[in-house]
Coordinates of C-alpha atoms in Angstrom, one line a residue:
M1051 CA 103.4 127.9 109.7
E1052 CA 100.4 130.1 108.1
A1053 CA 102.0 132.9 107.1
R1054 CA 105.2 131.2 105.7
L1055 CA 102.1 129.5 103.5
Q1056 CA 100.3 133.0 102.7
E1057 CA 103.9 134.0 101.7
A1058 CA 105.0 131.3 99.4
K1059 CA 101.2 131.8 97.7
D1060 CA 101.9 135.2 97.3
S1061 CA 105.1 134.8 95.3
I1062 CA 103.1 132.7 92.8
R1063 CA 103.8 134.9 89.5
D1064 CA 100.8 135.3 87.2
V1065 CA 102.0 135.5 83.2
V1066 CA 99.1 136.6 81.2
D1067 CA 98.7 135.3 77.3
F1068 CA 100.3 131.9 78.4
P1069 CA 100.4 129.4 76.7
K1070 CA 98.2 131.3 74.4
E1071 CA 96.1 134.4 74.3
G1072 CA 93.4 134.6 77.2
I1073 CA 95.0 132.4 80.1
V1074 CA 96.8 133.5 82.7
F1075 CA 99.4 131.0 83.9
K1076 CA 99.6 130.6 87.1
D1077 CA 104.0 130.0 87.2
I1078 CA 105.1 128.3 90.2
T1079 CA 108.5 128.8 89.4
T1080 CA 108.7 131.9 91.3
M1081 CA 108.0 130.1 94.7
L1082 CA 110.0 126.8 94.1
K1083 CA 113.4 129.4 93.8
S1084 CA 113.4 130.4 97.5
E1085 CA 114.6 127.9 99.3
K1086 CA 112.3 128.8 102.7
H1087 CA 109.0 128.3 100.2
L1088 CA 110.4 125.2 99.2
N1089 CA 110.9 124.0 102.7
T1090 CA 107.5 125.0 103.6
L1091 CA 105.8 123.4 100.3
V1092 CA 107.4 120.3 101.1
E1093 CA 107.2 120.4 104.8
T1094 CA 103.2 120.8 104.8
L1095 CA 102.5 118.1 102.5
Y1096 CA 104.8 115.4 104.3
Q1097 CA 102.8 116.7 107.6
Q1098 CA 99.7 115.7 105.1
Y1099 CA 100.7 112.6 104.0
K1100 CA 102.8 111.0 106.5
G1101 CA 101.1 107.9 108.1
K1102 CA 98.6 107.2 105.2
G1103 CA 100.3 104.1 104.3
I1104 CA 101.5 105.8 101.0
T1105 CA 103.8 103.1 98.9
K1106 CA 103.9 105.5 95.6
V1107 CA 103.8 109.2 94.3
V1108 CA 103.0 109.1 91.1
G1109 CA 104.1 112.8 89.4
L1110 CA 102.6 114.6 86.1
E1111 CA 104.9 115.9 84.2
S1112 CA 106.7 117.8 84.5
R1113 CA 105.9 120.2 87.1
G1114 CA 104.4 117.0 89.4
F1115 CA 107.7 115.8 89.1
I1116 CA 109.1 118.5 91.2
L1117 CA 107.8 117.7 94.5
G1118 CA 106.4 114.8 93.6
T1119 CA 109.7 113.1 93.7
V1120 CA 111.3 114.5 97.3
L1121 CA 107.8 113.5 98.8
A1122 CA 108.2 110.4 97.9
Y1123 CA 111.6 110.5 99.1
K1124 CA 110.0 111.9 102.6
L1125 CA 107.3 109.7 102.7
G1126 CA 109.7 106.2 102.2
A1127 CA 107.7 105.7 98.7
G1128 CA 108.4 105.0 95.4
F1129 CA 107.9 107.5 92.8
V1130 CA 106.5 106.7 89.4
P1131 CA 105.9 109.4 86.9
V1132 CA 103.2 110.1 84.2
R1133 CA 104.5 111.3 80.9
K1134 CA 103.6 112.4 77.5
P1135 CA 104.0 110.4 74.5
G1136 CA 107.3 108.7 73.1
K1137 CA 108.8 109.3 76.6
L1138 CA 108.3 106.0 78.1
P1139 CA 110.3 102.9 77.2
A1140 CA 108.2 100.0 78.1
P1141 CA 104.5 99.2 77.6
T1142 CA 102.1 101.7 78.7
Y1143 CA 98.5 102.5 79.8
S1144 CA 97.1 105.9 78.3
E1145 CA 94.5 108.2 78.6
K1146 CA 93.5 111.1 76.2
Y1147 CA 91.7 114.6 77.4
S1148 CA 91.1 117.9 76.7
L1149 CA 92.7 121.3 78.4
E1150 CA 91.8 124.9 78.8
Y1151 CA 94.1 125.0 75.4
G1152 CA 94.1 121.9 73.2
E1153 CA 94.1 118.2 73.7
D1154 CA 97.0 116.0 75.1
E1155 CA 97.5 112.3 76.1
I1156 CA 99.7 110.8 78.7
F1157 CA 100.9 107.6 79.7
I1158 CA 102.0 105.1 82.6
H1159 CA 103.9 101.9 82.5
Q1160 CA 101.5 98.9 82.8
D1161 CA 104.4 97.0 85.7
A1162 CA 104.4 101.0 87.7
L1163 CA 102.1 99.8 90.6
T1164 CA 100.4 96.9 92.0
A1165 CA 96.8 96.3 93.7
D1166 CA 98.4 96.4 96.8
D1167 CA 99.5 100.4 96.4
V1168 CA 98.6 103.4 98.2
V1169 CA 99.0 106.2 96.1
L1170 CA 99.6 110.0 96.3
L1171 CA 99.3 111.4 93.1
H1172 CA 100.3 114.8 93.2
D1173 CA 100.8 117.8 89.9
D1174 CA 101.1 121.3 90.2
L1175 CA 97.8 123.0 89.1
L1176 CA 94.0 121.7 89.2
A1177 CA 92.5 124.2 86.3
T1178 CA 89.7 122.6 84.2
G1179 CA 90.4 119.1 85.6
G1180 CA 91.2 117.5 82.4
T1181 CA 94.3 115.5 83.2
A1182 CA 93.7 115.1 86.6
K1183 CA 91.0 112.8 85.6
A1184 CA 92.9 111.3 83.1
S1185 CA 95.6 110.6 85.6
I1186 CA 92.8 108.7 87.5
D1187 CA 91.6 106.9 85.0
L1188 CA 95.0 105.8 84.3
L1189 CA 95.2 104.6 88.2
N1190 CA 92.4 103.1 88.3
R1191 CA 93.6 100.6 85.8
F1192 CA 95.6 99.4 88.9
H1193 CA 93.0 99.0 91.3
L1194 CA 95.3 100.3 94.0
K1195 CA 94.1 100.1 97.7
N1196 CA 93.8 103.7 98.1
V1197 CA 94.4 106.9 96.0
F1198 CA 95.1 110.9 97.6
V1199 CA 95.2 113.2 94.9
N1200 CA 97.0 116.4 95.6
F1201 CA 98.0 120.0 93.6
L1202 CA 100.0 122.5 94.9
V1203 CA 97.2 125.2 93.4
E1204 CA 93.2 124.9 92.2
L1205 CA 92.1 127.4 90.4
D1206 CA 88.4 127.4 91.8
F1207 CA 86.6 128.8 88.9
L1208 CA 87.6 126.7 86.6
K1209 CA 85.3 124.0 88.7
G1210 CA 87.9 121.4 87.5
R1211 CA 87.2 119.5 90.8
N1212 CA 83.6 118.1 89.6
K1213 CA 85.4 116.5 87.2
L1214 CA 87.2 113.8 89.4
N1215 CA 86.1 110.6 91.0
T1216 CA 85.2 111.9 94.6
K1217 CA 86.1 108.3 96.2
Y1218 CA 89.4 109.8 97.0
E1219 CA 90.4 112.3 98.9
V1220 CA 91.5 115.6 96.7
D1221 CA 93.0 118.3 98.2
S1222 CA 95.0 121.9 97.0
L1223 CA 97.5 123.6 99.1
F1224 CA 96.6 127.3 97.4
H1225 CA 93.1 128.4 95.7
F1226 CA 93.0 130.6 93.4

Protein backbone atom coordinates (compact mmCIF):
# COMPACT_ATOMS: atom_id res chain seq x y z
CA MET A 1 0.00 0.00 0.00
CA GLU A 2 2.90 2.37 0.69
CA ALA A 3 4.00 2.24 -2.96
CA ARG A 4 0.43 2.95 -4.10
CA LEU A 5 0.21 5.92 -1.72
CA GLN A 6 3.51 7.28 -3.02
CA GLU A 7 2.25 6.96 -6.61
CA ALA A 8 -0.90 8.83 -5.65
CA LYS A 9 1.11 11.58 -3.95
CA ASP A 10 3.42 11.86 -6.96
CA SER A 11 0.41 12.44 -9.22
CA ILE A 12 -0.55 15.68 -7.43
CA ARG A 13 0.14 18.59 -9.78
CA ASP A 14 1.64 21.94 -8.76
CA VAL A 15 0.00 24.95 -10.39
CA VAL A 16 2.16 28.05 -10.02
CA ASP A 17 0.55 31.45 -9.36
CA PHE A 18 -2.94 30.08 -8.72
CA PRO A 19 -5.30 31.45 -7.48
CA LYS A 20 -2.98 34.45 -7.32
CA GLU A 21 0.66 35.28 -7.91
CA GLY A 22 3.06 33.71 -5.42
CA ILE A 23 0.83 30.73 -4.55
CA VAL A 24 1.76 27.19 -5.62
CA PHE A 25 -1.57 25.36 -5.70
CA LYS A 26 -1.62 21.60 -5.01
CA ASP A 27 -4.07 20.28 -7.61
CA ILE A 28 -5.52 16.93 -6.49
CA THR A 29 -7.67 16.51 -9.61
CA THR A 30 -4.75 14.77 -11.31
CA MET A 31 -4.79 12.21 -8.48
CA LEU A 32 -8.57 11.81 -8.29
CA LYS A 33 -8.99 11.11 -12.01
CA SER A 34 -7.10 7.83 -11.60
CA GLU A 35 -9.32 4.92 -10.55
CA LYS A 36 -6.28 3.28 -8.92
CA HIS A 37 -5.36 6.38 -6.89
CA LEU A 38 -8.97 7.07 -5.91
CA ASN A 39 -9.36 3.50 -4.69
CA THR A 40 -6.10 3.76 -2.73
CA LEU A 41 -7.22 6.99 -1.05
CA VAL A 42 -10.66 5.70 -0.12
CA GLU A 43 -9.39 2.37 1.21
CA THR A 44 -6.56 3.98 3.18
CA LEU A 45 -8.86 6.49 4.85
CA TYR A 46 -11.56 3.89 5.46
CA GLN A 47 -9.08 1.58 7.18
CA GLN A 48 -7.84 4.47 9.31
CA TYR A 49 -11.29 5.52 10.56
CA LYS A 50 -13.39 2.33 10.62
CA GLY A 51 -14.23 1.20 14.12
CA LYS A 52 -13.95 4.70 15.60
CA GLY A 53 -17.70 5.12 15.95
CA ILE A 54 -18.00 7.91 13.40
CA THR A 55 -21.63 8.92 12.91
CA LYS A 56 -21.10 11.91 10.59
CA VAL A 57 -18.48 12.97 8.08
CA VAL A 58 -18.28 16.75 7.72
CA GLY A 59 -16.81 17.83 4.39
CA LEU A 60 -15.59 21.32 3.58
CA GLU A 61 -16.62 23.06 0.38
CA SER A 62 -15.89 21.97 -2.11
CA ARG A 63 -13.10 19.44 -2.45
CA GLY A 64 -13.90 18.00 0.98
CA PHE A 65 -17.18 16.81 -0.52
CA ILE A 66 -15.43 14.49 -2.98
CA LEU A 67 -14.00 11.94 -0.57
CA GLY A 68 -16.15 13.01 2.37
CA THR A 69 -19.33 11.54 0.89
CA VAL A 70 -17.58 8.32 -0.12
CA LEU A 71 -16.08 7.95 3.36
CA ALA A 72 -19.46 8.59 4.96
CA TYR A 73 -20.98 5.84 2.83
CA LYS A 74 -18.19 3.35 3.58
CA LEU A 75 -18.25 4.16 7.31
CA GLY A 76 -22.03 3.84 7.55
CA ALA A 77 -22.27 7.49 8.59
CA GLY A 78 -24.16 10.55 7.44
CA PHE A 79 -22.58 13.40 5.47
CA VAL A 80 -22.75 17.07 6.48
CA PRO A 81 -21.53 19.84 4.17
CA VAL A 82 -19.82 22.99 5.41
CA ARG A 83 -20.58 25.62 2.77
CA LYS A 84 -19.67 29.11 1.64
CA PRO A 85 -22.13 32.04 2.04
CA GLY A 86 -25.62 31.73 0.61
CA LYS A 87 -25.56 27.98 -0.07
CA LEU A 88 -27.47 26.52 2.90
CA PRO A 89 -31.25 27.13 3.07
CA ALA A 90 -32.02 26.57 6.78
CA PRO A 91 -30.71 28.42 9.89
CA THR A 92 -26.91 28.22 10.15
CA TYR A 93 -23.92 28.88 12.35
CA SER A 94 -21.02 30.70 10.70
CA GLU A 95 -17.33 31.44 11.22
CA LYS A 96 -15.14 33.97 9.45
CA TYR A 97 -11.51 33.17 8.73
CA SER A 98 -8.43 34.34 6.87
CA LEU A 99 -6.80 32.47 4.00
CA GLU A 100 -3.28 32.82 2.70
CA TYR A 101 -4.87 34.82 -0.14
CA GLY A 102 -7.91 36.58 1.41
CA GLU A 103 -10.84 36.22 3.80
CA ASP A 104 -13.95 34.05 3.72
CA GLU A 105 -16.78 32.66 5.85
CA ILE A 106 -18.17 29.16 6.24
CA PHE A 107 -21.57 27.89 7.35
CA ILE A 108 -23.16 24.75 8.77
CA HIS A 109 -26.84 24.04 9.41
CA GLN A 110 -27.74 24.45 13.07
CA ASP A 111 -29.50 21.07 13.05
CA ALA A 112 -26.69 19.20 11.23
CA LEU A 113 -25.14 17.56 14.30
CA THR A 114 -25.99 16.60 17.86
CA ALA A 115 -23.94 16.12 21.02
CA ASP A 116 -24.16 12.34 20.43
CA ASP A 117 -22.22 12.54 17.15
CA VAL A 118 -18.66 11.40 16.54
CA VAL A 119 -17.41 13.42 13.58
CA LEU A 120 -14.73 12.99 10.94
CA LEU A 121 -13.92 16.46 9.60
CA HIS A 122 -12.42 16.04 6.12
CA ASP A 123 -10.86 18.45 3.65
CA ASP A 124 -8.35 18.20 0.86
CA LEU A 125 -5.73 20.62 2.16
CA LEU A 126 -4.28 22.04 5.38
CA ALA A 127 -2.32 25.18 4.52
CA THR A 128 -2.31 28.11 6.95
CA GLY A 129 -5.04 26.51 9.08
CA GLY A 130 -7.66 29.26 8.78
CA THR A 131 -10.40 27.15 7.20
CA ALA A 132 -9.66 24.18 9.43
CA LYS A 133 -9.70 26.27 12.62
CA ALA A 134 -12.98 27.93 11.60
CA SER A 135 -14.46 24.49 10.87
CA ILE A 136 -13.39 23.15 14.26
CA ASP A 137 -14.85 26.27 15.90
CA LEU A 138 -18.15 25.54 14.12
CA LEU A 139 -18.08 21.93 15.31
CA ASN A 140 -17.36 22.97 18.89
CA ARG A 141 -20.78 24.67 19.02
CA PHE A 142 -22.36 21.21 18.95
CA HIS A 143 -20.44 19.82 21.99
CA LEU A 144 -19.74 16.61 20.08
CA LYS A 145 -18.61 13.32 21.65
CA ASN A 146 -15.42 13.35 19.58
CA VAL A 147 -13.93 14.80 16.42
CA PHE A 148 -11.26 13.37 14.12
CA VAL A 149 -9.69 15.77 11.63
CA ASN A 150 -8.29 14.58 8.31
CA PHE A 151 -6.66 16.21 5.29
CA LEU A 152 -5.37 14.65 2.10
CA VAL A 153 -2.51 17.15 1.86
CA GLU A 154 -0.69 19.22 4.48
CA LEU A 155 1.72 22.00 3.57
CA ASP A 156 4.01 21.59 6.58
CA PHE A 157 6.04 24.74 5.92
CA LEU A 158 2.93 26.90 6.52
CA LYS A 159 2.48 25.46 10.04
CA GLY A 160 -1.34 25.45 9.82
CA ARG A 161 -1.54 22.57 12.28
CA ASN A 162 -0.36 24.97 15.01
CA LYS A 163 -3.70 26.86 14.76
CA LEU A 164 -5.81 23.77 15.40
CA ASN A 165 -7.31 22.60 18.67
CA THR A 166 -4.93 19.84 19.75
CA LYS A 167 -7.56 17.97 21.78
CA TYR A 168 -8.57 16.30 18.49
CA GLU A 169 -6.63 13.74 16.50
CA VAL A 170 -5.38 15.49 13.33
CA ASP A 171 -3.97 13.50 10.44
CA SER A 172 -2.82 14.27 6.91
CA LEU A 173 -2.19 11.61 4.31
CA PHE A 174 0.44 13.50 2.31
CA HIS A 175 2.95 16.07 3.54
CA PHE A 176 4.73 18.68 1.43
